[in-house]
Every structure is written in structure tokens, then in C-alpha cells.
Short mmCIF file of C-alpha atoms in Angstrom, two decimals:
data_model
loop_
_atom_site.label_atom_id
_atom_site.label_comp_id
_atom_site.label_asym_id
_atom_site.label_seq_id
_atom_site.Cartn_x
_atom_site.Cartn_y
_atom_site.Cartn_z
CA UNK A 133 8.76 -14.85 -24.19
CA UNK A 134 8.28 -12.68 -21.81
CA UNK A 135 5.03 -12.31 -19.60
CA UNK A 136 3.12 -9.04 -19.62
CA UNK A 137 3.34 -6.54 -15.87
CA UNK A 138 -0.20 -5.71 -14.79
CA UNK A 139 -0.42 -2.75 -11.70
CA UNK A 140 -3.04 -2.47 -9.24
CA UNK A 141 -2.61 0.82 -7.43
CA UNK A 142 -5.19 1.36 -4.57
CA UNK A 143 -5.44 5.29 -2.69
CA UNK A 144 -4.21 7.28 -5.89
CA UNK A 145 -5.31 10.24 -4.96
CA UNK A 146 -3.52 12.55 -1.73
CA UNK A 147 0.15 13.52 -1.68
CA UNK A 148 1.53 9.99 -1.61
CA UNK A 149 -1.07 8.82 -3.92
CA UNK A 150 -0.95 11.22 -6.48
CA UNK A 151 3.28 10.90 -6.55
CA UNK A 152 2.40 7.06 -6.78
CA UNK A 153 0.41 7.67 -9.98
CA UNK A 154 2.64 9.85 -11.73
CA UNK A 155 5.70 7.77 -11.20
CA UNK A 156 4.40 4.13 -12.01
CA UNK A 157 2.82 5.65 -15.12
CA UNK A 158 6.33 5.75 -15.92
CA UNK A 159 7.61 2.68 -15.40
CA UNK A 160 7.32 -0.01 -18.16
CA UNK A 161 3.25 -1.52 -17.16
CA UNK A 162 1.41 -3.37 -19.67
CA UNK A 163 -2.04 -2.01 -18.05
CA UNK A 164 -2.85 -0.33 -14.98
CA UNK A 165 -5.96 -0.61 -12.79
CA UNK A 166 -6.18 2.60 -10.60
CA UNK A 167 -8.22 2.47 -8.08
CA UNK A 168 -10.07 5.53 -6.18
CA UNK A 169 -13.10 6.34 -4.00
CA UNK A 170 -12.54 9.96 -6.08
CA UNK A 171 -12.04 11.20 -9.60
CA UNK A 172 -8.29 11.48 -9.93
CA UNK A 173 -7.03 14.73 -10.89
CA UNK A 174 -3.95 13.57 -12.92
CA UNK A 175 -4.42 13.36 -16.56
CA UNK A 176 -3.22 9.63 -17.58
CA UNK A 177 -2.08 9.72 -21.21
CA UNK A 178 -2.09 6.59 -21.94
CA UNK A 179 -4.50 4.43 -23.21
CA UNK A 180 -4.16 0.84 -21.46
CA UNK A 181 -5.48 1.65 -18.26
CA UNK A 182 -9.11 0.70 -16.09
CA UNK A 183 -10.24 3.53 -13.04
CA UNK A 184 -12.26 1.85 -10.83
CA UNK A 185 -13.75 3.85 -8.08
CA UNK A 186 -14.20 2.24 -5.47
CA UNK A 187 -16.71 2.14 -1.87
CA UNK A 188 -15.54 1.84 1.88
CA UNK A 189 -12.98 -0.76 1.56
CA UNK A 190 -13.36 -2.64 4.91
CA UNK A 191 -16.06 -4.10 3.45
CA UNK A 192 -15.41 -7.36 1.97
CA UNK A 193 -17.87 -6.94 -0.81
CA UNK A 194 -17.05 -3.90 -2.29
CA UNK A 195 -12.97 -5.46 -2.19
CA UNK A 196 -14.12 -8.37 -3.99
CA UNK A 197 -16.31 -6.23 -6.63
CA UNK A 198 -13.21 -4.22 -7.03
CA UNK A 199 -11.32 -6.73 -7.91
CA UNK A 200 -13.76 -8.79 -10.05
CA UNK A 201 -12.80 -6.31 -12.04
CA UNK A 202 -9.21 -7.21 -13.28
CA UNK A 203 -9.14 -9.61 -15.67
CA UNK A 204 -7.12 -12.59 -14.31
CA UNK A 205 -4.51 -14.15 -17.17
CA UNK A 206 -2.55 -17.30 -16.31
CA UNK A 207 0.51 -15.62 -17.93
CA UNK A 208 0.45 -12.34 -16.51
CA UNK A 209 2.49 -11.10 -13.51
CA UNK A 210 0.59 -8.97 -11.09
CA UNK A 211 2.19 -6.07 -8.61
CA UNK A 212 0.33 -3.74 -6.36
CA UNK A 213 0.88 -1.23 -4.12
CA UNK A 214 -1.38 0.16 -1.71
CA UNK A 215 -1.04 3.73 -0.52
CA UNK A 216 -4.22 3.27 1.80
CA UNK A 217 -3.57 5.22 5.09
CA UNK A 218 -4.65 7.02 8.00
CA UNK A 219 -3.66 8.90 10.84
CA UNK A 220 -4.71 9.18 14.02
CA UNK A 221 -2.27 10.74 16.90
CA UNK A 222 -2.26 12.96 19.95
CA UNK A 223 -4.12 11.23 22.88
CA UNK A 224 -3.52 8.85 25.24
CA UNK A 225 -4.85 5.58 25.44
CA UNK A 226 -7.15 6.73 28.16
CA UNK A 227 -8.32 9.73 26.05
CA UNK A 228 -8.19 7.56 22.64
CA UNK A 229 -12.15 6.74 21.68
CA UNK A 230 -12.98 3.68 21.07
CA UNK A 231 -14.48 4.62 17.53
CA UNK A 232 -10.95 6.35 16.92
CA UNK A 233 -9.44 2.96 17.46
CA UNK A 234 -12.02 1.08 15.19
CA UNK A 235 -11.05 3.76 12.62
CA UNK A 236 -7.11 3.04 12.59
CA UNK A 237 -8.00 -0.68 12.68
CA UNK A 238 -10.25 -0.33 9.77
CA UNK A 239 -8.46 1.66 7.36
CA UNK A 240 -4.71 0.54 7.95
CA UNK A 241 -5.54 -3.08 8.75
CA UNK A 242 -8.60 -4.47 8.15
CA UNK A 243 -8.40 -3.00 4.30
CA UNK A 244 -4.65 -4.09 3.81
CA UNK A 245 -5.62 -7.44 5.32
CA UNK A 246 -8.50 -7.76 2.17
CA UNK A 247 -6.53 -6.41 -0.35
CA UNK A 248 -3.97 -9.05 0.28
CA UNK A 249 -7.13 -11.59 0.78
CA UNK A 250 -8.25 -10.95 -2.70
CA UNK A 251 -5.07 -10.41 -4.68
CA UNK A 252 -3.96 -13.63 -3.12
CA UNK A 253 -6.88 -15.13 -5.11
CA UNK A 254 -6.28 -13.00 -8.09
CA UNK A 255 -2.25 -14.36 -8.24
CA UNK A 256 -2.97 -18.11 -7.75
CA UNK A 257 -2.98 -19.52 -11.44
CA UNK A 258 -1.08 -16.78 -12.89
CA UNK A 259 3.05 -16.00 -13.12
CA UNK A 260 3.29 -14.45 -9.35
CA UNK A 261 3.37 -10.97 -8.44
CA UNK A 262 4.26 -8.99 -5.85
CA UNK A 263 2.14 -6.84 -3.18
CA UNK A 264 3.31 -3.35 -1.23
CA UNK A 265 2.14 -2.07 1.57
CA UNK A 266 2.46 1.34 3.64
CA UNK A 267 3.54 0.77 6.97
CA UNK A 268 4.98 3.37 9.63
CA UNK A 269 8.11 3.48 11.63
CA UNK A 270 6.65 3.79 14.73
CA UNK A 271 4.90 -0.14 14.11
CA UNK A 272 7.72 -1.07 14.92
CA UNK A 273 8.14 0.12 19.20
CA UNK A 274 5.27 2.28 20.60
CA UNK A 275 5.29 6.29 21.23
CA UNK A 276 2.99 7.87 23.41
CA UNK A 277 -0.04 9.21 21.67
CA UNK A 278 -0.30 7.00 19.18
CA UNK A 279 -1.27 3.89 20.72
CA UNK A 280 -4.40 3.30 18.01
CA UNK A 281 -2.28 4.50 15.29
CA UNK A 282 1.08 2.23 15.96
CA UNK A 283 -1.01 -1.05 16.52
CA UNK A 284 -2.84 -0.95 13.30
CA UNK A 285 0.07 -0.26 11.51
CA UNK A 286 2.05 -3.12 14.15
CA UNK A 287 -0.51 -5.41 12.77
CA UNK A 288 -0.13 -4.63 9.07
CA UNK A 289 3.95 -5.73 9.59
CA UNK A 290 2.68 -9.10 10.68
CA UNK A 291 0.40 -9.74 7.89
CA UNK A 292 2.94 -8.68 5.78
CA UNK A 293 5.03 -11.12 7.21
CA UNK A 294 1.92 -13.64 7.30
CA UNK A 295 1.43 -13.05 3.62
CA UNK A 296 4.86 -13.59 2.29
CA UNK A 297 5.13 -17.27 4.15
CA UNK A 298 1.52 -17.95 2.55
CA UNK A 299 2.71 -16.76 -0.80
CA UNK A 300 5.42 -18.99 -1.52
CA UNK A 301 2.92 -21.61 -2.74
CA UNK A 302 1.34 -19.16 -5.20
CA UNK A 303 4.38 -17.38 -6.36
CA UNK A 304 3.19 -14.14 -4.50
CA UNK A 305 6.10 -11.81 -2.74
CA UNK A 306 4.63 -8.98 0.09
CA UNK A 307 6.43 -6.05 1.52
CA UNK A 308 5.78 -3.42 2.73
CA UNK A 309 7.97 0.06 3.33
CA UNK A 310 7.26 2.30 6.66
CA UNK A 311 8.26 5.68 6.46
CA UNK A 312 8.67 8.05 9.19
CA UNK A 313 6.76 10.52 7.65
CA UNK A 314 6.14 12.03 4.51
CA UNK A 315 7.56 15.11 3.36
CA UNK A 316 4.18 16.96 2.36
CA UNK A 317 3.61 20.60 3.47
CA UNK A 318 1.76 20.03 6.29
CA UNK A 319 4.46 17.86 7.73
CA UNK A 320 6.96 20.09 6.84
CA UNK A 321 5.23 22.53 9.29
CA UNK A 322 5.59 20.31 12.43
CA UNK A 323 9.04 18.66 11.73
CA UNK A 324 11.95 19.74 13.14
CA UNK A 325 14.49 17.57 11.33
CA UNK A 326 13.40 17.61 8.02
CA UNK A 327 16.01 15.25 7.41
CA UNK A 328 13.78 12.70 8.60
CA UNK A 329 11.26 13.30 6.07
CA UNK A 330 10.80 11.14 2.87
CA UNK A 331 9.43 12.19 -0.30
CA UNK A 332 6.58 10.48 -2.08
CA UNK A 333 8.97 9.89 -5.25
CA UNK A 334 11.47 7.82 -3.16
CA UNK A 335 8.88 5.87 -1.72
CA UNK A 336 7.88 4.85 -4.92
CA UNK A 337 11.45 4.37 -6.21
CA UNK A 338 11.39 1.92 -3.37
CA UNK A 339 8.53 -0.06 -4.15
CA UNK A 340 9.46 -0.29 -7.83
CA UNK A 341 12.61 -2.31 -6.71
CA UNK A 342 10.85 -4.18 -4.10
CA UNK A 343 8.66 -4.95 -7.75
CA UNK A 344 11.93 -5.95 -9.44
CA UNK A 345 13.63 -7.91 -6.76
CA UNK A 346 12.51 -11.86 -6.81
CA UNK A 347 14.30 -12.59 -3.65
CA UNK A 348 12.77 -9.48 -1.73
CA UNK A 349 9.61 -10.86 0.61
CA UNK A 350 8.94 -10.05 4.04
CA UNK A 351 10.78 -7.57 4.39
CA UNK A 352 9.44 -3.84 5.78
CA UNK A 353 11.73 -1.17 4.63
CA UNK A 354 11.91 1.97 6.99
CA UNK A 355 12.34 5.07 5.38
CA UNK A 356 14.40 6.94 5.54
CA UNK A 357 17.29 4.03 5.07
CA UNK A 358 19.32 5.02 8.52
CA UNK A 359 16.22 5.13 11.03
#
């Protein structure tokens, strides 16, 4: 028989959030948890699904209330993907505040790195699952004015990587893809190459095969494919 696909999407609301929502609504789920620090604006028409709003998730306890939550079955498979992000860009490293560093470190690590603390704990007992991330392709080799920005997401790829050596003992698989940058209107109105640009749906499209691919862990996927 086989076992029933839970989804945990975190950050469903913005461009890349929304797109997340309306595409994994589509995909064959057996529930959904959806979790927001807003009211989501998309109208979900189905039935087997729990929004959760959420608090200021570098806090441990309000991650752990969040996912107290889902309801942990021993033969259930669990995936999530976590669209959590921020930007921060522009300065130099002698310009960069120090609160605009705690604020990268905050958001694109320190939440990633208890979302993957807790859904570690949520997997162990159960079928396996698989977690997502969104990286960037500049955490991979710094650019100037971004210094904040590209180590947060530099540490994210290595607990990625951390997470998907620590998961083979619980059946849990990490990735994580790390696009460039987003083709939403207001990046459209900087970019130059829109070739460069990745849409929302493809990310997703991504993620759902990272989902479907039992070998795939470890791995950070830059978008687009040729960077």
C-alpha cells in the first residue's frame, strides 16, 4: 500500500510564495499545512488542508508551536519547502549595519536552520521525507554589496549539506535550489538580461522533482540550469 504525502509549505504569501501555493495545490498531496505570518489571499478549494499563522520564526518557540501542530503518523511521508527569504543588498561591508547583518542572518539562516531542527524531529519515526530550501546564486562566491546577504544564504548551503548527511539515519533528504533572481516585476525593472531571470512556477517545478527523486540530497540547484 502506498503511504499518504503530507506538505508543509512555510512563506506562502509574496510572489514566490503565492506561485508556491497555487502550484503544489496541484500536485497529488494528501493534506497540506500552509503556513503564514498573514492571511493568504489565494482561495484553496480543497478541503484537506490546516493554515497556521505563524510569529517571528527565529524564535525557537513559536517554530516548535508551529509545528506541534502537524500531526506526526509513522506511515506518512513528509516534504516541505520553505520559501522564507530576504534581501538585503547595496552597501559595503563598511557601510553594512550591524542590525542589517543580524537581519539576513535571522531570516535566511537562523529560521531555515529551525525549520530543518524541527522537521528533523517531525520525520524520525515516520516513512522519510524530504526538505527544500531557497538559496541564492551568489552563496555560492561573494559580490560586492552583498556581503550580509551572500553569507546568510552561504550558510544555508552548508546546513543543507549538514542536514542531508544527518538525515540518512532518519530517512530525511534536504536540498535546496538558488536562483539568481526571480522574475517578479520589480526585478524585471533592474535586470538587464532577463534571460537570467526564473519564474516562480519553475522553481516549484524544481522542487516537486527534487520531492520525487529518492536519490536527490545535498544537492543546491542554481537556477537558471546554465549559471
Amino acid at each position: 500500500m502506498k503511504s499518504g504525502k503530507i506538505l508543509l509549505l512555510f512563506g506562502s504569501s509574496g510572489d514566490l510564495g503565492t506561485a508556491a501555493l497555487n502550484y503544489f495545490l496541484t500536485q497529488n498531496y494528501d493534506h497540506y499545512y500552509i503556513f503564514s505570518r498573514n492571511k493568504i489571499g489565494t482561495e484553496i478549494g480543497k478541503k484537506n488542508y490546516d493554515l497556521i499563522i505563524t510569529e517571528n520564526l527565529t524564535v525557537e518557540e513559536n517554530v516548535a508551536e508551529a509545528f506541534a501542530k502537524v500531526k506526526k503518523q509513522s506511515d506518512l511521508n513528509y516534504f516541505l519547502f520553505s520559501t522564507i527569504g530576504a534581501f538585503f543588498g547595496g552597501k559595503s561591508i563598511a557601510e553594512t549595519e550591524y542590525t542589517d547583518l543580524q537581519k539576513m542572518i535571522g531570516t535566511n539562516f537562523y529560521t531555515s536552520f529551525l525549520i530543518a531542527k524541527h522537521f528533523s524531529a517531525l520525520i524520525d519515526g515516520t516513512k522519510g521525507g524530504s526538505i527544500c530550501f531557497t538559496s541564492a546564486s551568489s552563496g555560492f562566491e561573494p559580490e560586492a554589496g552583498k556581503a550580509a546577504y551572500n553569507i546568510s544564504k552561504n550558510a544555508l548551503n552548508f546546513l543543507v549539506e549538514s542536514l542531508a548527511l544527518e538525515g540518512k539515519e532518519i530517512g530525511l533528504r534536504a536540498n535546496a535550489v538558488a536562483p539568481f533572481a526571480i522574475d517578479t516585476p520589480s526585478n524585471r525593472e533592474w535586470m538587464k538580461d532577463l534571460s537570467r531571470l526564473i519564474s516562480p512556477g519553475e522553481i516549484c517545478r524544481v522542487v516537486q522533482t527534487l520531492f520525487g527523486d529518492e536519490t536527490a540530497t545535498g544537492r543546491i540547484i542554481p537556477l537558471p540550469a546554465d549559471l
